[in-house]
XYZ file of C-alpha atoms in Angstrom:
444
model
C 11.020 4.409 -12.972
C 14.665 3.101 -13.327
C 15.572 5.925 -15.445
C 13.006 8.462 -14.101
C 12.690 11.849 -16.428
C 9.301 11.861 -16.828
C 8.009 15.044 -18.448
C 4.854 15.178 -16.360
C 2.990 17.772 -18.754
C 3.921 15.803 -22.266
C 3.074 12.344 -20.641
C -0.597 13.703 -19.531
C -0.929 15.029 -23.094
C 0.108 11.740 -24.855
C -2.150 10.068 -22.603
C -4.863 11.871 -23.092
C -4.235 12.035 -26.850
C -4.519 8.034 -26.634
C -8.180 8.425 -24.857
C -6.492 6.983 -21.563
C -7.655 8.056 -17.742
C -5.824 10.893 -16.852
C -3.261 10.557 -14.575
C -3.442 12.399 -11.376
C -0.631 12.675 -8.510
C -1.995 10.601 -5.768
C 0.851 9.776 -2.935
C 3.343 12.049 -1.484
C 7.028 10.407 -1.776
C 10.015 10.719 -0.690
C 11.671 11.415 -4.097
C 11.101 14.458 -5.464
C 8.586 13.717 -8.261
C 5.256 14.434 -9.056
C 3.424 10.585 -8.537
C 0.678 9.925 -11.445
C -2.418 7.961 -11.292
C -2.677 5.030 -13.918
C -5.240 3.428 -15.354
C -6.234 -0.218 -13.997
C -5.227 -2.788 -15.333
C -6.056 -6.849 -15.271
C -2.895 -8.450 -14.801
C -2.502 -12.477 -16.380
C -2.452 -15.070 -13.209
C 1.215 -15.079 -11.505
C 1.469 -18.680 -12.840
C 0.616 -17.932 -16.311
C 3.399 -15.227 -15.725
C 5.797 -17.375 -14.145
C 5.975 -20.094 -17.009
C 6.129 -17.193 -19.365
C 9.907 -15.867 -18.122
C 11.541 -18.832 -19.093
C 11.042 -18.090 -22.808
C 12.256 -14.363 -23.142
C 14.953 -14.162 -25.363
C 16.846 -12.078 -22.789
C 16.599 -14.570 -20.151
C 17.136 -17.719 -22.360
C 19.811 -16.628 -23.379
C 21.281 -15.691 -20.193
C 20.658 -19.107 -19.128
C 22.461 -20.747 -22.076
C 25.148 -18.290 -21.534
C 25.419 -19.597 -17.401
C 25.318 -22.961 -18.827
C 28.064 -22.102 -21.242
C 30.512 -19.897 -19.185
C 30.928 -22.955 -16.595
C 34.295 -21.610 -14.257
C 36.266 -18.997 -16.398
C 38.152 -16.250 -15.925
C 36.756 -12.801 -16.608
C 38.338 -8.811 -16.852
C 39.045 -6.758 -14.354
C 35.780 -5.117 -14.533
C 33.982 -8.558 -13.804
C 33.310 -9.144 -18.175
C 34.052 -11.949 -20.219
C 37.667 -11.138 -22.139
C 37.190 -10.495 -25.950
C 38.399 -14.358 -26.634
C 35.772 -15.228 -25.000
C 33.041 -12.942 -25.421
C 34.059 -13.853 -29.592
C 33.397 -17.408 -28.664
C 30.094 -16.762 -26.908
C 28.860 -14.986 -29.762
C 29.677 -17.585 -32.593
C 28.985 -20.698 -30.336
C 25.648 -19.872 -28.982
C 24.759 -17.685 -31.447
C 24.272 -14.612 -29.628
C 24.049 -11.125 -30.933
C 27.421 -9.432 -30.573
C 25.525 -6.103 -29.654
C 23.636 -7.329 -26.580
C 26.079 -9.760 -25.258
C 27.068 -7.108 -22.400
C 23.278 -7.100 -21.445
C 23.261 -10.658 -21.036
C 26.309 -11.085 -19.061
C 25.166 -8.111 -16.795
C 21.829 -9.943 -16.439
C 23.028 -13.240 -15.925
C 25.867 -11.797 -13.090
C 23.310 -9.964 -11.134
C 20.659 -11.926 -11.170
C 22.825 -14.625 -9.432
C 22.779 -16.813 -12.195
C 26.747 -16.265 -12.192
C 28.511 -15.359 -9.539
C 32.420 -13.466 -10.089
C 34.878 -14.232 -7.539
C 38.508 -13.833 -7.171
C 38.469 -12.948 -10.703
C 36.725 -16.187 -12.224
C 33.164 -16.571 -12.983
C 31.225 -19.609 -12.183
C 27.754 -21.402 -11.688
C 25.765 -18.484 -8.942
C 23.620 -19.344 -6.473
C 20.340 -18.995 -8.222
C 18.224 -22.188 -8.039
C 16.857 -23.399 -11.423
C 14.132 -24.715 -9.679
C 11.446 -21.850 -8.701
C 8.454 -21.033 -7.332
C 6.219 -18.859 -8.929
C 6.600 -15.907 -7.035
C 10.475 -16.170 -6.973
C 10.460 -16.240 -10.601
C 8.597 -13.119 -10.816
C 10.736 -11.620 -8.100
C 13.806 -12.658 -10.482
C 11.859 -11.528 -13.678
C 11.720 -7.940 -11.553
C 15.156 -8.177 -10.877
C 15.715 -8.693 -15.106
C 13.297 -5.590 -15.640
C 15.640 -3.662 -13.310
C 18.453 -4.355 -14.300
C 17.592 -3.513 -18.234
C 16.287 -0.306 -17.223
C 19.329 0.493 -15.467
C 21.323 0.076 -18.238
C 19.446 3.310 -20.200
C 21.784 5.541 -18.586
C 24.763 4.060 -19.933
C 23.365 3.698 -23.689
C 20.703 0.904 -23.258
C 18.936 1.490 -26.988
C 21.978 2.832 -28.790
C 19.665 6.154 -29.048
C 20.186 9.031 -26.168
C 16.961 10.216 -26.960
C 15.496 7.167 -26.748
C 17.175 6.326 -23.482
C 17.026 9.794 -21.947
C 12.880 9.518 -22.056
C 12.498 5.348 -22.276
C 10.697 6.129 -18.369
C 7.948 8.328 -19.615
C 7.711 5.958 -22.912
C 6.945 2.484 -21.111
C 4.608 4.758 -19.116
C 2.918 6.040 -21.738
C 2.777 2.364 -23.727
C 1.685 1.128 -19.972
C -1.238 4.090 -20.328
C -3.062 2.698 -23.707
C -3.474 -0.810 -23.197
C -4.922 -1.031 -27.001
C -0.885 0.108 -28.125
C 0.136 3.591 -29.442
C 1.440 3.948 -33.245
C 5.315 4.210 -33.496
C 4.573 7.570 -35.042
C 2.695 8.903 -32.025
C 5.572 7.570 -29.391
C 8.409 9.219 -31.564
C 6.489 12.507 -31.680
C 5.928 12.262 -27.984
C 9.684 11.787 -27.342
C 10.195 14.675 -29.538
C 8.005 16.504 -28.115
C 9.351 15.827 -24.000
C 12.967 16.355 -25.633
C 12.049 19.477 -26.975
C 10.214 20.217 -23.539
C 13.548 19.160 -21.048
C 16.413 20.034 -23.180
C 15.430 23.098 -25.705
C 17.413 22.136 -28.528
C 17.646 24.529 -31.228
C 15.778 23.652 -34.507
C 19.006 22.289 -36.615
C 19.339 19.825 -33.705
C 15.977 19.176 -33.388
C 15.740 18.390 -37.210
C 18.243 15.572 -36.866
C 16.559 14.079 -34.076
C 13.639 14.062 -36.317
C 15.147 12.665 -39.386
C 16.958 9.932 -36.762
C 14.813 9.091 -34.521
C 12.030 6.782 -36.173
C 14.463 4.260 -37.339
C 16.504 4.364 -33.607
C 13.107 3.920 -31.719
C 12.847 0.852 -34.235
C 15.583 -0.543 -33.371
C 14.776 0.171 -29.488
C 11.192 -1.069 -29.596
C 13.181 -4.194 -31.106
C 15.552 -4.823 -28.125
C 12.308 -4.267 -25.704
C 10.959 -6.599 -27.495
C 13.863 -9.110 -27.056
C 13.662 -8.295 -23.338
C 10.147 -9.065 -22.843
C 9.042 -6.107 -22.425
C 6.954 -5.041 -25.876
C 5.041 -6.789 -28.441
C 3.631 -5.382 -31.939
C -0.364 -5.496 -31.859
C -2.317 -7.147 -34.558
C -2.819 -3.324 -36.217
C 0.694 -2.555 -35.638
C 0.589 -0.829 -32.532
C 3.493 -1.122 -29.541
C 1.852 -2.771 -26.552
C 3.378 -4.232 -23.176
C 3.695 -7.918 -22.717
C 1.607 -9.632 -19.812
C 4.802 -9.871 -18.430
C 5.783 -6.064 -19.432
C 2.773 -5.192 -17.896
C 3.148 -6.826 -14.808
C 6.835 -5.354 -14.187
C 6.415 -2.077 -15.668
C 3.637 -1.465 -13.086
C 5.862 -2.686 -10.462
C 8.382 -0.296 -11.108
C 5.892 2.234 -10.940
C 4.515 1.464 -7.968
C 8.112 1.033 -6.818
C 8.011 4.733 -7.352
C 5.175 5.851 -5.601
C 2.788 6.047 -8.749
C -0.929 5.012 -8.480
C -1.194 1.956 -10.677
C -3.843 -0.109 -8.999
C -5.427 -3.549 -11.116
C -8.839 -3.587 -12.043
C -9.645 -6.164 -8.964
C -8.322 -3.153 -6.193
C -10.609 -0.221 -8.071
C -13.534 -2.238 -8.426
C -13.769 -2.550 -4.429
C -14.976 1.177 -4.259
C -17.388 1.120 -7.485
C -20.841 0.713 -5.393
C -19.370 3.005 -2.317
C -21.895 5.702 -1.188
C -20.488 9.146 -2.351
C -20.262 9.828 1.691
C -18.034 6.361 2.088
C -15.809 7.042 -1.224
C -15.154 10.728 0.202
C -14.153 9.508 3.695
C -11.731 6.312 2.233
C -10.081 9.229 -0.109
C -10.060 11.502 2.837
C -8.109 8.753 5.267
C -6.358 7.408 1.981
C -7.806 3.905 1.717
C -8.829 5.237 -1.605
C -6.476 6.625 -4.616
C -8.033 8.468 -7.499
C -7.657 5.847 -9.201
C -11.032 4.528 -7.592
C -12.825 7.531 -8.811
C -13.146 6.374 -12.385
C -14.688 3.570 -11.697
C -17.194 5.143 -9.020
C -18.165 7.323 -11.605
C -18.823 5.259 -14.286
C -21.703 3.513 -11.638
C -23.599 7.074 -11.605
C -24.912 9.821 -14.034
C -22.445 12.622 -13.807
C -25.738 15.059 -12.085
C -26.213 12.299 -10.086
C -23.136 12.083 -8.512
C -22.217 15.737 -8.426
C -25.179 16.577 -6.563
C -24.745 13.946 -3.426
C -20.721 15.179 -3.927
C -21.887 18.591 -3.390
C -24.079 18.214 -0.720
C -21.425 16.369 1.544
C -18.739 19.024 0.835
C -21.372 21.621 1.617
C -21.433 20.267 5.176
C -17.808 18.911 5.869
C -14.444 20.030 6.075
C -12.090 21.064 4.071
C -10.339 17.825 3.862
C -13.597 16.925 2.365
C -14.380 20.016 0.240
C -10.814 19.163 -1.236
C -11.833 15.229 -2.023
C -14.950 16.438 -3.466
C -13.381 19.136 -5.470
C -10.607 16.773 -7.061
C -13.376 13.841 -8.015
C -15.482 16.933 -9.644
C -12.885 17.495 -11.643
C -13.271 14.629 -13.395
C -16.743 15.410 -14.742
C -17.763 17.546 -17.629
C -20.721 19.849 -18.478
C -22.947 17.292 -18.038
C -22.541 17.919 -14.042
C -23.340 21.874 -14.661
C -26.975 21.382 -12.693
C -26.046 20.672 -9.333
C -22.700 22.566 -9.672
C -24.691 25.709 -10.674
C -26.765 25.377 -7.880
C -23.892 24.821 -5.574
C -23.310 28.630 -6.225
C -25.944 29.560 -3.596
C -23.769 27.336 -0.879
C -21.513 29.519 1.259
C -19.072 26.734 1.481
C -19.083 25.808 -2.105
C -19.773 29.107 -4.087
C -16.360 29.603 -4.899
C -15.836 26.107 -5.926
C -18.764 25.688 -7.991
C -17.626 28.982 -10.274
C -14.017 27.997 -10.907
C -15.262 24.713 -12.070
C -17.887 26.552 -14.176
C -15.471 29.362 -15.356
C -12.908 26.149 -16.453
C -15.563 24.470 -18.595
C -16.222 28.024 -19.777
C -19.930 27.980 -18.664
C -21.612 31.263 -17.484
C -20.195 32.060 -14.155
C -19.820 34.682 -11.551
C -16.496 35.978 -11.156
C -13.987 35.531 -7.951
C -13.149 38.007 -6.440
C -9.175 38.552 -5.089
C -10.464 37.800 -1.496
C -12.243 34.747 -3.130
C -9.148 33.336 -4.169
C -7.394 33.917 -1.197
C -10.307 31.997 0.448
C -9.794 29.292 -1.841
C -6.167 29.138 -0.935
C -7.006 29.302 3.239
C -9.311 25.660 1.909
C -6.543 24.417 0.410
C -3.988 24.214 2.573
C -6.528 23.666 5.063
C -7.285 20.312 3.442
C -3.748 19.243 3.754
C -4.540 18.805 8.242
C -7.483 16.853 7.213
C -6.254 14.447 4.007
C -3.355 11.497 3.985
C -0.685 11.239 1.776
C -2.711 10.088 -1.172
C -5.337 12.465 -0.934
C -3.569 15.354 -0.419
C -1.407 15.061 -3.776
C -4.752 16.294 -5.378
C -4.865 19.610 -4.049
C -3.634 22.422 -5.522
C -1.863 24.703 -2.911
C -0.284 27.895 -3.442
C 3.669 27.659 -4.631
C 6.346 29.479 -2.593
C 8.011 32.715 -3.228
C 6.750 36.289 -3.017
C 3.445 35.034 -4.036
C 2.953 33.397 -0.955
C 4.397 35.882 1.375
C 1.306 38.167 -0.289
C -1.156 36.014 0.085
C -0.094 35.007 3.791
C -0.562 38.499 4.664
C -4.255 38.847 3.114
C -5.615 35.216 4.954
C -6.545 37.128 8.195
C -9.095 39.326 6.198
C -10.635 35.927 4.136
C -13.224 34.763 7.300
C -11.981 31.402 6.478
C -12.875 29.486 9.870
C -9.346 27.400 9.083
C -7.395 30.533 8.674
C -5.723 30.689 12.445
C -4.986 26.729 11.963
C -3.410 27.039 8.688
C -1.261 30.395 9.298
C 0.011 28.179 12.385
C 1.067 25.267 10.233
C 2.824 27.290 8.222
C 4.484 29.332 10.609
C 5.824 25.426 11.833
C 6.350 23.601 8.594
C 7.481 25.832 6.367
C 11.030 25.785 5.090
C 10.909 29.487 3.734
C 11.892 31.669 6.730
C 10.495 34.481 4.892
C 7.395 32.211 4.663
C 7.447 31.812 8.401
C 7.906 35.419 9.480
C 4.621 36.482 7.480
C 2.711 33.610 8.630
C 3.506 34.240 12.429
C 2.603 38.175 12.065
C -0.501 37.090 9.525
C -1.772 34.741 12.173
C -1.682 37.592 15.389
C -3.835 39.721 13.111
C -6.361 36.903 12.745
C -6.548 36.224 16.406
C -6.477 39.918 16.755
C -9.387 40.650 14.856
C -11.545 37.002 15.700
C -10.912 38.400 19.538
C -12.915 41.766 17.793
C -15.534 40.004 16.491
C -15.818 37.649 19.794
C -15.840 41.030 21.863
């Protein structure tokens, strides 16, 4: 988002906390974050949305300040001087404390424009359509967002981790308690900065009235409403920017409309549009709640069985969504060659009876991941858990040739290409000689 610190492991575990789908990374982008998957949402009609901008606070009174500011001159730094601003206050009846907000809002939003030093009427029709007043109520969002990195809530706290808040709030479509979002940002604050306990004893004793008052200016933006049982939700129109800004930043935060497309997909046809990345996980949800967990493990299962490992990698991340109630066909996946090693790490994680992996096993597993990664888009491939750089994966480049992995030669070579790890690139280029080495052996 606008001010992007998301904690990724605190926002999972607020999410989760608030019974929401767990968010999984689902694109590859070019910033370096970790994308989440969001639940779907049912967005109100773009007209309903559209009539509803007008009557913000924040953007009424931006308008009565345009209409108010006619041609006058401004400060150096393109503000109203303090005559003025005084006036603007006590005429229009403005709060002192977000005038700047307004101004700023108003300016680049084009409903004033600042030239030669004077500000006057911008070029900003009054007159709309419906989706150029959304595109203006996005450039609103933006531009309020902005604004937490130079105090936008009067709370640092509340500004420094305002990102993974609206996300969260965005998550639980019921609301979340006040008291759950300030231990959250607590919690994250604790997380990124490590503040020692006097410090974080303040923040406790300050924070619930600050996030107050910052849940109040959201609220004055358009952004947040207070719930019949006193929860903090997101406006229609909240919801509808908030997930534009996370889409903005290569989130997965479908509506209910683009999920419910791949509900009645075969398990074969949701596997392949994951696979190509027609599909985010945010369609598995859904897909799942059409079949009984055995059900859908079992035709899961007998696909990856067969397929590659782009497949065994789509198969393993929708498993991973289902509970004990799946332990049938998974248990009997442990016969499968293919499979075996799947079917007891997701056994051993719901800590069911399993057989235990061996070092080569895991090294195997590692060989499928990264094997995946030739077969799966952008999307897909933000599921699979490969191996991290360092020493680590200098070892376990040199033990792939003895794994029998039929990808091994393929994958040694990609990384022996790709990576950016010299060190990295030197083992995989010996690693993969001694796998053609010893396949010519077994060939001979």
């Amino acid at each position: 988002m606008a001010n992007n610190v998301f904690d990724l492991a605190e926002l999972r575990k607020l999410i989760d906390e608030q019974a929401a789908v767990p968010p999984r990374p689902p694109e590859e982008t070019s910033v370096e974050h970790e994308a989440l998957t969001f639940p779907p949402v049912l967005p109100a009609p773009d007209a309903e949305l559209a009539a509803a901008v007008p009557a913000v606070p924040l953007v009424a009174d931006a308008i009565r300040l345009t209409g108010w500011t006619g041609t006058r001159d401004v400060t150096t730094e393109g503000h109203l001087t303090q005559a003025d601003a005084e006036a603007a206050v006590l005429e229009l009846g403005l709060p002192a404390s977000r005038l700047r907000l307004i101004w700023i809002v108003a300016v680049n939003t084009g409903l004033l424009q600042i030239l030669g030093g004077r500000a006057s009427r911008g070029p900003l029709s009054m007159q709309l359509t419906v989706e150029a007043t959304l595109e203006f109520w996005d450039g609103v969002v933006m531009d309020v967002l902005d604004r937490a990195d130079e105090g936008l809530t009067g709370s640092a706290v509340v500004d420094g981790h305002l990102a993974e808040m609206l996300a969260t709030i965005y998550s639980v479509r019921s609301g979340v308690a006040t008291a759950n979002l300030a231990r959250g940002i607590l919690q994250s604050h604790e997380v990124a900065c490590a503040p020692g306990p006097v410090e974080m004893r303040r923040l406790a004793a300050a924070l619930p009235a600050e996030l107050l008052e910052a849940l109040s200016l959201l609220a004055y933006c358009g952004l947040v409403e207070q719930t019949a049982a006193g929860r903090t939700a997101l406006t229609p129109l909240g919801v509808w920017a908030i997930r534009r800004d996370l889409l903005r930043e290569g989130h997965d935060a479908p509506t209910t409309a683009e999920v419910e497309v791949f509900a009645d997909l075969s398990a074969a046809e949701l596997v392949e549009a994951l696979v190509k990345g027609s599909a985010t996980q945010s369609a598995v949800a859904g897909w799942l709640e059409r079949r009984s967990p055995e059900s859908a493990a079992h035709d899961l299962i007998e696909i990856a069985a067969s397929g590659t490992a782009g497949q065994r990698g789509a198969v393993g991340a929708i498993l991973e969504e289902l509970g004990p109630e799946a332990e049938k066909p998974v248990r009997q996946a442990l016969d499968d060659p293919l499979m075996r090693r799947y079917a007891a790490s997701w056994l051993h994680i719901r800590d069911l009876e399993a057989p235990t992996l061996s070092p080569e096993d895991h090294t195997w597993l590692a060989v499928d991941s990264l094997a995946a990664l030739m077969h799966l888009s952008g999307p897909a491939a933000g599921r699979i858990d490969t191996p991290e750089p360092g020493e680590d994966l200098i070892k376990l480049v040199g033990e792939m040739p003895g794994t029998g992995h039929p990808d091994t030669i393929a994958v040694l070579d990609m990384l022996a290409t790709a990576h950016d790890d010299q060190a990295v690139v030197k083992a995989a280029r010996k690693a993969a000689m001694k796998a053609r080495s010893l396949e010519h052996t077994k060939l001979g």
